Every structure is written in structure tokens, then in C-alpha cells.
Amino acid sequence: MNMQNNRNETIATSTEASGPVLGSVSSPDPVPIPVAMGDGIGPEIMEACLYILNEGGARIEPIFVEIGEEVYLSGHTSGITEKTWEILRKHRVFYKAPITTPQGSGYKSLNVTIRKTLGLYANLRPVVSYNPFVPIKHPDMDIVVIRENEEDLYAGIEHQQTPEVVQCLKLISRPGCERIIRFAFEYGRAYGRKRVTCMTKDNIMKLTDGLFHKVFDEVAVEYPDIESEHWLIDIGTAKLADRPDSFDVLVMPNLYGDIVSDMLGQIVGSVGLAPGANIGDDYAMFEAIHGSAPRHAGKGIANPSGLLLAGVMMLNHIGQANAAERIHNAWLKTIEDRVCTYDILRKAREASADDGDYTEVGTVEFAEAVVARLGKKPEYLKPVRYSGRPIMLSKPVLKDVRGKRMELDGVDIFIRSAELSADELGQKLEGAAGEKFRLIMISNRGQKVYPGGYPETFCTDHWRCRFKFIDNAIPGHSGHAGGHAEIRRLLGRIEEDGLEWIKLENLYLMDGKRAYSLGQGE
Ligand code: NAD
């Protein structure tokens, strides 16, 4: 029998200054915790989890808060009321079942809003193999995905620019990178992890993903006791799908981390197994990684395990290590006894395991099975130990780059035109450039189409037109006094030529170095 390398002992991180509920190890009083029952399968699995936590000796006092679908539909486009914000801000630790984001562009994701409003910059998602009880191909898989939680494309800044083109802004900040990457290494060090792997796509997004990779390399040298490596996200994900047991701690920008952790959740048997913690300097939120699975709502069949393990992480976070350990070990014993919900049984059947060994149960029966095993430990899977010692993530002094010298080098002006060809547009803009600017190139969807474009290149109605100050375009010169005024005059000339500019991006030199990407073919 294959034994798993079960090290998901503690996930909690906090600082001692993190609020009234932390450091309550010695307090006999129950800790007030805001609890959201959620939507879809949310109420069923949360009810099961609260029952287990209570029976397992958790000293918590749930304060039920309303968020999600009903709140959205009652007119709060953010899915949360002011009163709930007050409760979350007062109690600082939040236990949340999945919610449904209604379809439609008027509704913002509440999960993203909560993470960003409360500064929950680190998303921890441990994914552990429970082979052979949840049979999978990778018996030794034991990965912690540490996902940046506030930035990237999840800034949600999107605009329709022309009838044909929409845009989503990918925002990556240096402090954002540094905080999450330091968190990953601190986590690795505190929990005896060997290696931290960073994944980005910086061969294409050289500035945004390039910054994440650069900061990773800078921070990694401060942790010589932990191996570090970087993979491009495409081939890295392929390797993860094939050999997940060769990875340890992963750190990545928001979108990649979201996708990769769901993929890994499925590889270990079910997304219903994986917990998540969202941690900031002052607040923490614990939830399953999966959504509200509306198709399964009301059937009483959903797997409460991901939400339960998130609750276990929360107990450790608030200093209740004994209850966390007791509940987690009882859950492992339940898995080991092959008592499972439909999703795990399906996995077992796919792996041609003898399904006669399994007892399929619903959500409530699964909770009862865990409660019946409280006080027991798994025999084959490694029992967990919780220390109740939160990781001290002392707020690091982040590298301050705000004083960098910024010089205006030129401007990218975006123009809408459905009628003009690249050459026709180029000729008009050569005239508009005037004495101060040189038209460097025009690109369409990032591909250079002027000068010297090819007729085969498909063009939309959205043109990026790059102008540089004539002074700066000459090597050896930098900086341009009155640059913004010149750009306004250039825009005026473009308007006079009957062209419609839709937005602009200034081109800067930072400490004398180009701080914008070149167009494909520039
Ligand atoms: P989902 O994760 O809700 O469900 C996808 C599938 O995974 C389900 O059909 C089911 O087969 C399986 N599954 C998920 N949880 C399970 C469980 N506990 N037990 C057994 N099987 C489980 O993803 P979705 O269908 O894309 O999203 C549904 C809704 O959830 C959407 O409105 C989405 O916005 C929301 N969502 C919420 C959160 C959150 O609250 N944290 C996260 C992701 C998605």
C-alpha cells in the first residue's frame, strides 16, 4: 500500500497583531466568527462543517452573515451589505461557504471584493494526495499553491475600446510581488519545505510577469536554505499535470494560481477535497476552493471536506490546535475507512478500485462518520500535528522604488478606424507627428503593421500608434521638458485630421531604461 506524504499539518499564518481572535489559546470563551452559509451547496456543506467543528471541540461562536446571491438580487451589486462589512472588520476572521455570482456584467465577484478590501493578499491552497483511499496516479503529491490574491487580471479593469475590441488591464505591482513571494519563502521555511517554484509567462509578458519573476529571483537569494526555480506557466503546468509529486511550494500570479490550484484539486480526486485560506496582515478568510455547484444544490450529496479542512486551518489560526488536530485526524480516518461522497466514489471507479470497499454517503452522513471517528487517528495516512503556533510573518520592509527617475519618452495613441488601411493611417499620422514627434510604428493587436506591414495580417478597428519625441528617439538623449503639453498638441492635430483617438499610454524611461514593451516586429 502506498503511503502518502501527508504534511498539511498547519496552514495558518498570522501576525500577533492580527486582531482580537488571535492568541486565544488560553481563553476558554468561544471566539465569535462571522460565518456565511453561502449559496447552492453552500448551506448544506457549511451546516455539516459547523456540526463537525462543534462536536470536535472547537470553541467558536458563529455570527451568521448574509452575503451572495440574495444580497446581489436585492440591489447590492457588490453582494454584501455595510452591516456585514462592519461585522467582518470587527471580528477579523471569516468562515465562508461558496456563493453564486449572478450572471451579468452588473455584478462584481464578491470573493474578489472581500479579498481586496480586507487586504487578503495571500491565497494558500494545499493539495494533498490521499492515495490509495482516493486513488490517483500520484501517491506522493503534497503541494501548497500560494497564489497572489489581489492583482493581475483580477483587478477587473475592463473596457470596450472599439466596436471590435475589448481590453482587460493586467496590473502587477512590485510591493504585491514582493509580499506574496516573501510569504511563500517564509511559509516554506516555517513548514520544512524544500523548494519554492515560481511560474509566470514572462517570455511574452516581459514587464508584468517579468516583474514577478525578477522579484522572485531577488527574494530567493535571501533564502539559501530553500531551493528556488522558475518555470514558464505553460510547460510548468504540463509538468504539474504529469508529475505533480515533483513539486513542493508553488507561487504564482493570481490567474495562474487560480487555474493551477483547481486543476491540482481535481488531480487529487475532487475539487471538493481542497481547502483555501486567504491571509492578510490583519484579516483572514477560510473557504473551500470550489464554487457553489448549483447543479448539486439541495440533493445532500456534496462533499463538505474542502470547507471542513478550511475550518481546521481556521481553528489553528485562532489558536485552537487541539480541536484542529482532532477533527483533521478523524477526517483522515474517515477517508481511510473509505466512507465517501459521490465524487470520491466516482474517482475510485475511474481508477478501477474495488468499489465494494467504499461506502457512499451523503453530506450529512459523511459529517456523522467524521464525528463518530473523533479521537481516532488514521493508521496508514500520516496523522497531522498542529502546533497552534502561528507563523510570524513580520511585515517585511519592502524595496522602495518610488523614487525612480521617470522621463517621458513618447506616447502610444490608440485610434479607432474601420475604414483606413495601415498605410493610409500611417501616412496621415506622419503628417500629424509634426516637428516634435516621430511616428515609430503602428500595430494592430500587438503586431506591427506600419511601416513595412504585410497584407496578410488581419487587422481590427483598433490601432496602436507609437510616437516618440524626436530628441529621445535619437540615441544618447533622454528626457523632454513640456512633454505632456506636446502630447496634447499632437492629439489636437490628430483630431483635426478627422481621426478618433480612444486612449493613450505614456511611454516612460525609468532611470534611463525603456519601461514599455516593443511591438511584435518593431
Ligand atoms: P463549482 O466549483 O461550483 O462546481 C464545478 C463542479 O465541481 C460541480 O458541478 C461539481 O461536479 C464539482 N464540485 C464542486 N464542489 C463540489 C463538492 N463540494 N462536492 C462534490 N463535487 C463538487 O464551479 P462552477 O460551477 O463553475 O461555479 C458555480 C458558481 O460558484 C458560480 O456562480 C461561481 O461564480 C461560483 N464560485 C464561487 C466561489 C467561491 O465562493 N469561493 C469559487 C468559485 C466559483
Coordinates of C-alpha atoms in Angstrom, one line a residue, residues 38-456:
G38 CA -23.4 30.7 1.0
D39 CA -25.4 29.7 -2.0
G40 CA -26.0 26.5 -3.9
I41 CA -24.4 23.6 -2.0
G42 CA -23.1 26.2 0.5
P43 CA -25.7 25.8 3.3
E44 CA -25.6 22.0 3.2
I45 CA -21.8 21.8 3.5
M46 CA -21.5 24.6 6.0
E47 CA -24.1 23.1 8.2
A48 CA -22.2 19.8 8.1
C49 CA -18.9 21.5 8.9
L50 CA -20.3 23.5 11.8
Y51 CA -21.7 20.3 13.3
I52 CA -18.3 18.6 13.0
L53 CA -16.4 21.6 14.3
N54 CA -18.7 21.8 17.3
E55 CA -18.5 18.1 18.1
G56 CA -14.8 18.2 17.6
G57 CA -14.4 20.7 20.4
A58 CA -14.0 24.0 18.5
R59 CA -14.7 26.9 20.8
I60 CA -16.3 29.2 18.2
E61 CA -19.5 31.2 18.3
P62 CA -20.8 31.6 14.7
I63 CA -22.2 35.0 13.8
F64 CA -24.2 34.4 10.7
V65 CA -23.9 37.0 8.0
E66 CA -25.8 37.3 4.7
I67 CA -23.7 37.6 1.5
G68 CA -24.1 36.4 -2.0
E69 CA -26.9 35.8 -4.4
E70 CA -29.8 37.1 -2.4
V71 CA -27.9 40.2 -1.4
Y72 CA -26.9 40.8 -5.0
L73 CA -30.5 40.4 -6.2
S74 CA -31.9 42.7 -3.5
G75 CA -30.0 45.5 -5.2
H76 CA -26.5 45.4 -3.6
T77 CA -24.3 45.0 -6.8
S78 CA -21.3 44.1 -4.6
G79 CA -23.2 41.1 -2.9
I80 CA -22.5 42.4 0.6
T81 CA -24.1 45.0 2.9
E82 CA -22.5 47.7 5.0
K83 CA -23.6 45.9 8.2
T84 CA -21.8 42.7 7.1
W85 CA -18.6 44.7 6.4
E86 CA -18.8 46.1 9.9
I87 CA -19.0 42.6 11.4
L88 CA -16.1 41.3 9.3
R89 CA -14.0 44.2 10.2
K90 CA -14.7 43.8 13.8
H91 CA -14.0 40.1 14.1
R92 CA -11.3 39.8 11.5
V93 CA -11.6 36.0 10.8
F94 CA -14.3 34.9 8.4
Y95 CA -15.5 31.3 7.6
K96 CA -17.3 31.3 4.3
A97 CA -19.2 28.8 2.2
P98 CA -19.1 29.3 -1.6
I99 CA -21.5 31.8 -3.1
T100 CA -23.0 32.2 -6.5
T101 CA -22.2 35.3 -8.6
P102 CA -25.3 36.1 -10.6
Q103 CA -24.7 36.2 -14.4
G104 CA -24.5 39.6 -15.9
S105 CA -22.0 42.4 -16.2
G106 CA -23.5 44.4 -13.4
Y107 CA -22.3 42.0 -10.7
K108 CA -18.7 42.1 -9.4
S109 CA -17.3 38.9 -7.8
L110 CA -17.8 39.2 -4.1
N111 CA -14.8 36.9 -3.4
V112 CA -12.5 39.3 -5.2
T113 CA -14.1 42.3 -3.4
I114 CA -13.6 40.7 0.0
R115 CA -10.0 39.7 -0.7
K116 CA -9.1 43.1 -1.9
T117 CA -11.0 45.2 0.6
L118 CA -9.5 43.3 3.5
G119 CA -6.0 43.1 2.1
L120 CA -6.0 39.3 1.9
Y121 CA -3.0 39.2 -0.4
A122 CA -2.0 35.5 0.1
N123 CA -4.2 32.6 -1.0
L124 CA -2.9 29.3 0.3
R125 CA -4.3 26.1 -1.2
P126 CA -2.7 22.9 0.0
V127 CA -3.4 19.9 -2.3
V128 CA -2.5 16.5 -0.9
S129 CA -2.8 13.0 -2.2
Y130 CA -4.9 10.6 -0.1
N131 CA -3.9 7.6 -2.2
P132 CA -4.9 4.7 -2.2
F133 CA -8.1 5.7 -0.4
V134 CA -8.8 8.3 -3.0
P135 CA -7.0 6.5 -5.8
I136 CA -4.9 8.8 -8.0
K137 CA -1.8 8.3 -10.1
H138 CA 0.5 10.4 -7.9
P139 CA 0.7 8.9 -4.4
D140 CA 3.3 11.3 -3.1
M141 CA 1.7 14.6 -4.2
D142 CA 1.8 17.2 -1.5
I143 CA 1.8 20.7 -2.9
V144 CA 0.9 24.1 -1.5
V145 CA -0.2 26.6 -4.1
I146 CA 0.5 30.2 -2.9
R147 CA -1.4 32.4 -5.2
E148 CA -1.2 36.2 -5.3
N149 CA -4.7 37.3 -4.4
E150 CA -5.3 41.0 -5.2
E151 CA -3.7 41.9 -8.5
D152 CA -3.2 40.7 -12.1
L153 CA -6.2 40.5 -14.4
Y154 CA -8.4 40.2 -11.3
A155 CA -8.1 43.9 -10.9
G156 CA -11.2 43.7 -13.1
I157 CA -10.5 46.8 -15.0
E158 CA -12.1 46.2 -18.4
H159 CA -13.2 48.5 -21.2
Q160 CA -14.7 48.1 -24.6
Q161 CA -12.4 50.2 -26.7
T162 CA -13.9 50.0 -30.1
P163 CA -16.9 48.0 -31.5
E164 CA -14.5 45.2 -32.2
V165 CA -12.1 45.3 -29.3
V166 CA -12.3 44.9 -25.5
Q167 CA -9.5 45.1 -23.1
C168 CA -8.6 43.9 -19.6
L169 CA -5.8 45.6 -17.7
K170 CA -3.2 43.3 -16.1
L171 CA -1.8 45.2 -13.1
I172 CA 1.2 43.8 -11.3
S173 CA 2.9 45.9 -8.6
R174 CA 6.4 45.4 -7.1
P175 CA 5.1 45.5 -3.5
G176 CA 2.4 43.0 -4.5
C177 CA 5.0 40.6 -5.9
E178 CA 7.4 41.1 -3.0
R179 CA 4.8 40.4 -0.3
I180 CA 3.5 37.2 -1.9
I181 CA 6.9 35.9 -2.8
R182 CA 8.3 36.6 0.7
F183 CA 5.2 34.9 2.1
A184 CA 5.9 31.8 0.0
F185 CA 9.5 31.5 1.2
E186 CA 8.6 32.2 4.8
Y187 CA 5.9 29.6 4.6
G188 CA 8.4 27.1 3.1
R189 CA 10.9 27.8 5.8
A190 CA 8.4 27.5 8.7
Y191 CA 7.0 24.2 7.4
G192 CA 10.2 22.5 6.4
R193 CA 9.5 22.7 2.7
K194 CA 12.4 22.1 0.3
R195 CA 11.6 24.1 -2.8
V196 CA 9.6 27.1 -4.0
T197 CA 8.7 27.1 -7.7
C198 CA 7.6 30.3 -9.4
M199 CA 5.6 30.1 -12.6
T200 CA 5.0 33.0 -15.0
K201 CA 4.7 33.7 -18.7
D202 CA 7.5 36.3 -18.8
N203 CA 8.8 35.3 -22.3
I204 CA 5.6 37.0 -23.5
M205 CA 4.6 39.4 -20.8
K206 CA 8.1 40.7 -20.1
L207 CA 7.1 43.7 -18.0
T208 CA 4.2 42.3 -15.8
D209 CA 5.2 38.6 -15.4
G210 CA 8.8 39.7 -15.9
L211 CA 8.5 41.8 -12.7
F212 CA 7.1 38.8 -10.8
H213 CA 10.0 36.6 -11.9
K214 CA 12.6 39.3 -11.2
V215 CA 11.3 39.9 -7.7
F216 CA 11.2 36.1 -7.2
D217 CA 14.9 35.9 -8.1
E218 CA 15.8 38.8 -5.8
V219 CA 13.9 37.4 -2.8
A220 CA 15.1 33.8 -3.4
V221 CA 18.7 34.7 -2.7
E222 CA 17.7 35.7 0.8
Y223 CA 16.6 32.1 1.4
P224 CA 19.6 29.9 0.6
D225 CA 18.2 27.0 2.7
I226 CA 15.3 26.7 0.2
E227 CA 15.7 25.7 -3.4
S228 CA 14.1 28.0 -5.9
E229 CA 13.2 27.6 -9.6
H230 CA 11.2 29.2 -12.3
W231 CA 9.0 27.6 -14.9
L232 CA 7.1 29.1 -17.8
I233 CA 3.5 28.5 -16.8
D234 CA 2.5 26.6 -20.0
I235 CA 5.2 23.9 -19.8
G236 CA 5.2 24.1 -16.0
T237 CA 1.5 23.3 -15.9
A238 CA 2.1 20.4 -18.3
K239 CA 4.8 19.1 -16.0
L240 CA 2.5 19.6 -13.0
A241 CA -0.3 17.6 -14.6
D242 CA 2.2 14.8 -15.4
R243 CA 4.5 14.8 -12.3
P244 CA 2.8 16.8 -9.5
D245 CA 4.8 14.8 -7.0
S246 CA 8.0 16.5 -8.1
F247 CA 6.7 20.0 -6.9
D248 CA 6.6 21.4 -3.4
V249 CA 5.5 25.0 -2.8
L250 CA 4.3 26.9 -5.9
V251 CA 4.0 30.7 -6.0
M252 CA 2.3 32.5 -8.9
P253 CA 0.3 35.5 -10.0
N254 CA -3.4 35.5 -9.4
L255 CA -4.9 34.0 -12.6
Y256 CA -2.4 31.2 -13.0
G257 CA -2.7 30.3 -9.3
D258 CA -6.5 30.1 -9.6
I259 CA -6.4 27.7 -12.6
V260 CA -3.5 25.6 -11.3
S261 CA -5.0 25.0 -7.9
D262 CA -8.3 23.9 -9.3
M263 CA -6.5 21.6 -11.7
L264 CA -4.5 20.1 -8.9
G265 CA -7.7 19.8 -6.8
Q266 CA -9.2 17.7 -9.5
I267 CA -6.0 15.6 -9.9
V268 CA -6.1 14.6 -6.2
G269 CA -9.6 13.3 -6.6
S270 CA -12.1 16.1 -6.4
V271 CA -12.2 19.9 -6.1
G272 CA -14.5 19.1 -3.1
L273 CA -11.4 18.0 -1.1
A274 CA -9.3 21.2 -1.3
P275 CA -9.4 24.0 1.3
G276 CA -8.2 27.5 0.9
A277 CA -7.0 30.3 3.3
N278 CA -6.9 33.9 2.4
I279 CA -4.5 35.7 4.6
G280 CA -3.6 39.4 5.0
D281 CA -1.8 41.4 7.6
D282 CA -4.9 42.0 9.7
Y283 CA -7.7 39.7 8.4
A284 CA -8.2 36.1 7.3
M285 CA -10.9 34.3 5.4
F286 CA -11.3 30.5 5.2
E287 CA -13.2 28.7 2.4
A288 CA -13.2 25.7 0.1
I289 CA -11.6 26.2 -3.3
H290 CA -14.7 25.2 -5.2
G291 CA -17.8 27.2 -6.0
S292 CA -21.5 26.8 -5.1
A293 CA -22.1 23.9 -7.6
P294 CA -25.7 24.9 -8.2
R295 CA -26.5 21.8 -10.1
H296 CA -25.9 19.7 -7.0
A297 CA -27.7 22.1 -4.6
G298 CA -30.4 20.6 -2.4
K299 CA -29.5 17.0 -3.1
G300 CA -27.5 16.4 0.0
I301 CA -24.7 14.8 -1.9
A302 CA -21.9 17.4 -1.9
N303 CA -18.5 16.7 -0.3
P304 CA -18.0 19.0 2.7
S305 CA -14.3 18.1 3.0
G306 CA -12.7 21.2 1.4
L307 CA -14.8 23.5 3.6
L308 CA -14.1 21.4 6.7
L309 CA -10.3 21.4 6.1
A310 CA -10.6 25.2 5.7
G311 CA -12.3 25.3 9.1
V312 CA -9.5 23.2 10.5
M313 CA -7.0 25.7 9.2
M314 CA -9.1 28.5 10.8
L315 CA -9.1 26.7 14.2
N316 CA -5.3 26.5 14.1
H317 CA -5.2 30.2 13.0
I318 CA -7.1 31.2 16.1
G319 CA -5.0 29.1 18.4
Q320 CA -7.3 26.1 18.8
A321 CA -4.7 23.5 17.7
N322 CA -6.2 20.6 19.7
A323 CA -9.6 20.8 18.1
A324 CA -7.9 21.3 14.7
E325 CA -5.8 18.2 15.1
R326 CA -8.7 16.0 16.5
I327 CA -11.0 16.9 13.7
H328 CA -8.4 16.6 10.9
N329 CA -7.3 13.2 12.1
A330 CA -10.9 12.0 12.4
W331 CA -11.5 13.2 8.8
L332 CA -8.4 11.3 7.6
K333 CA -9.6 8.1 9.4
T334 CA -13.0 8.6 7.6
I335 CA -11.2 8.8 4.3
E336 CA -9.1 5.8 5.2
D337 CA -12.2 3.8 6.0
R338 CA -13.4 4.6 2.5
V339 CA -16.6 6.4 3.7
C340 CA -17.1 8.9 0.9
T341 CA -19.3 11.2 -1.1
Y342 CA -20.2 10.5 -4.8
D343 CA -17.3 12.5 -6.2
I344 CA -14.7 10.3 -4.4
L345 CA -16.5 7.1 -5.3
R346 CA -16.5 8.2 -9.0
K347 CA -12.8 8.7 -8.8
A348 CA -12.3 5.2 -7.3
R349 CA -14.4 3.7 -10.1
E350 CA -12.4 5.5 -12.7
A351 CA -9.3 4.0 -11.1
S352 CA -10.9 0.6 -11.2
A353 CA -10.6 0.3 -7.5
D354 CA -13.0 -2.3 -6.0
D355 CA -16.0 -0.1 -5.2
G356 CA -17.3 -2.7 -2.9
D357 CA -14.7 -1.4 -0.4
Y358 CA -16.4 2.0 -0.4
T359 CA -19.4 3.2 1.5
E360 CA -21.1 6.1 -0.5
V361 CA -22.8 8.6 1.8
G362 CA -24.5 12.0 1.6
T363 CA -23.2 15.2 3.1
V364 CA -24.9 14.7 6.5
E365 CA -23.9 11.0 6.8
F366 CA -20.3 11.9 5.9
A367 CA -20.3 14.5 8.7
E368 CA -21.7 11.9 11.1
A369 CA -19.0 9.5 10.0
V370 CA -16.3 12.0 10.9
V371 CA -17.9 12.8 14.2
A372 CA -18.0 9.0 15.0
R373 CA -14.2 8.9 14.5
L374 CA -13.3 11.9 16.7
G375 CA -10.5 10.8 18.9
K376 CA -9.2 8.3 16.4
K377 CA -6.1 8.7 14.2
P378 CA -5.5 7.3 10.7
E379 CA -3.5 4.1 10.6
Y380 CA -2.0 4.4 7.1
L381 CA -2.2 8.0 6.2
K382 CA 0.2 10.1 8.4
P383 CA -1.7 11.7 11.3
V384 CA -1.5 15.5 11.4
R385 CA 0.1 17.5 14.2
Y386 CA -0.9 21.1 14.8
S387 CA 1.4 23.3 16.9
G388 CA -1.0 26.2 17.3
R389 CA 2.0 28.4 16.7
P390 CA 1.1 30.8 14.0
I391 CA 3.8 31.8 11.5
M392 CA 5.1 35.2 12.4
L393 CA 5.1 36.9 9.1
S394 CA 6.7 40.1 10.4
K395 CA 5.7 42.8 8.0
P396 CA 8.8 43.0 5.7
V397 CA 10.4 46.3 4.7
L398 CA 9.6 46.3 1.0
K399 CA 12.1 47.6 -1.5
D400 CA 11.1 51.2 -2.2
V401 CA 11.3 52.1 -5.9
R402 CA 9.1 55.1 -5.8
G403 CA 12.0 57.5 -6.2
K404 CA 12.9 56.2 -9.6
R405 CA 13.6 58.8 -12.3
M406 CA 10.7 58.8 -14.8
E407 CA 11.2 60.5 -18.1
L408 CA 8.6 60.8 -20.9
D409 CA 10.0 59.1 -24.0
G410 CA 6.9 59.2 -26.2
V411 CA 3.3 58.1 -26.3
D412 CA 1.2 55.3 -27.7
I413 CA -2.0 56.7 -29.1
F414 CA -4.8 54.3 -29.7
I415 CA -7.1 55.1 -32.7
R416 CA -10.3 53.7 -33.8
S417 CA -10.7 53.3 -37.6
A418 CA -12.7 50.7 -39.5
E419 CA -12.1 52.3 -42.9
L420 CA -8.3 53.1 -43.2
S421 CA -5.6 50.6 -44.1
A422 CA -2.4 50.6 -42.1
D423 CA -0.6 52.5 -44.8
E424 CA -3.3 55.1 -45.1
L425 CA -3.4 55.6 -41.4
G426 CA 0.4 55.8 -41.3
Q427 CA 0.6 58.5 -43.9
K428 CA -2.0 60.6 -42.1
L429 CA -0.1 60.2 -38.8
E430 CA 3.3 61.0 -40.4
G431 CA 1.8 64.4 -41.2
A432 CA 0.3 64.9 -37.7
A433 CA 3.5 64.0 -35.9
G434 CA 4.9 67.5 -36.5
E435 CA 8.4 68.7 -35.5
K436 CA 8.5 67.2 -32.0
F437 CA 7.5 63.6 -32.7
R438 CA 8.5 60.8 -34.9
L439 CA 5.9 58.1 -35.8
I440 CA 7.8 54.9 -34.9
M441 CA 5.2 52.3 -35.8
I442 CA 1.6 51.3 -35.9
S443 CA 0.5 47.9 -34.6
N444 CA -2.8 46.1 -34.6
R445 CA -3.5 43.6 -31.7
G446 CA 0.2 44.0 -30.9
Q447 CA 1.6 43.1 -34.4
K448 CA 3.5 45.8 -36.3
V449 CA 1.6 46.7 -39.5
Y450 CA 3.3 50.0 -40.4
P451 CA 5.8 50.7 -41.8
G452 CA 6.5 47.6 -43.7
G453 CA 3.5 45.5 -42.8
Y454 CA 2.2 42.6 -44.7
P455 CA -1.2 42.5 -46.4
E456 CA -1.9 39.0 -44.9

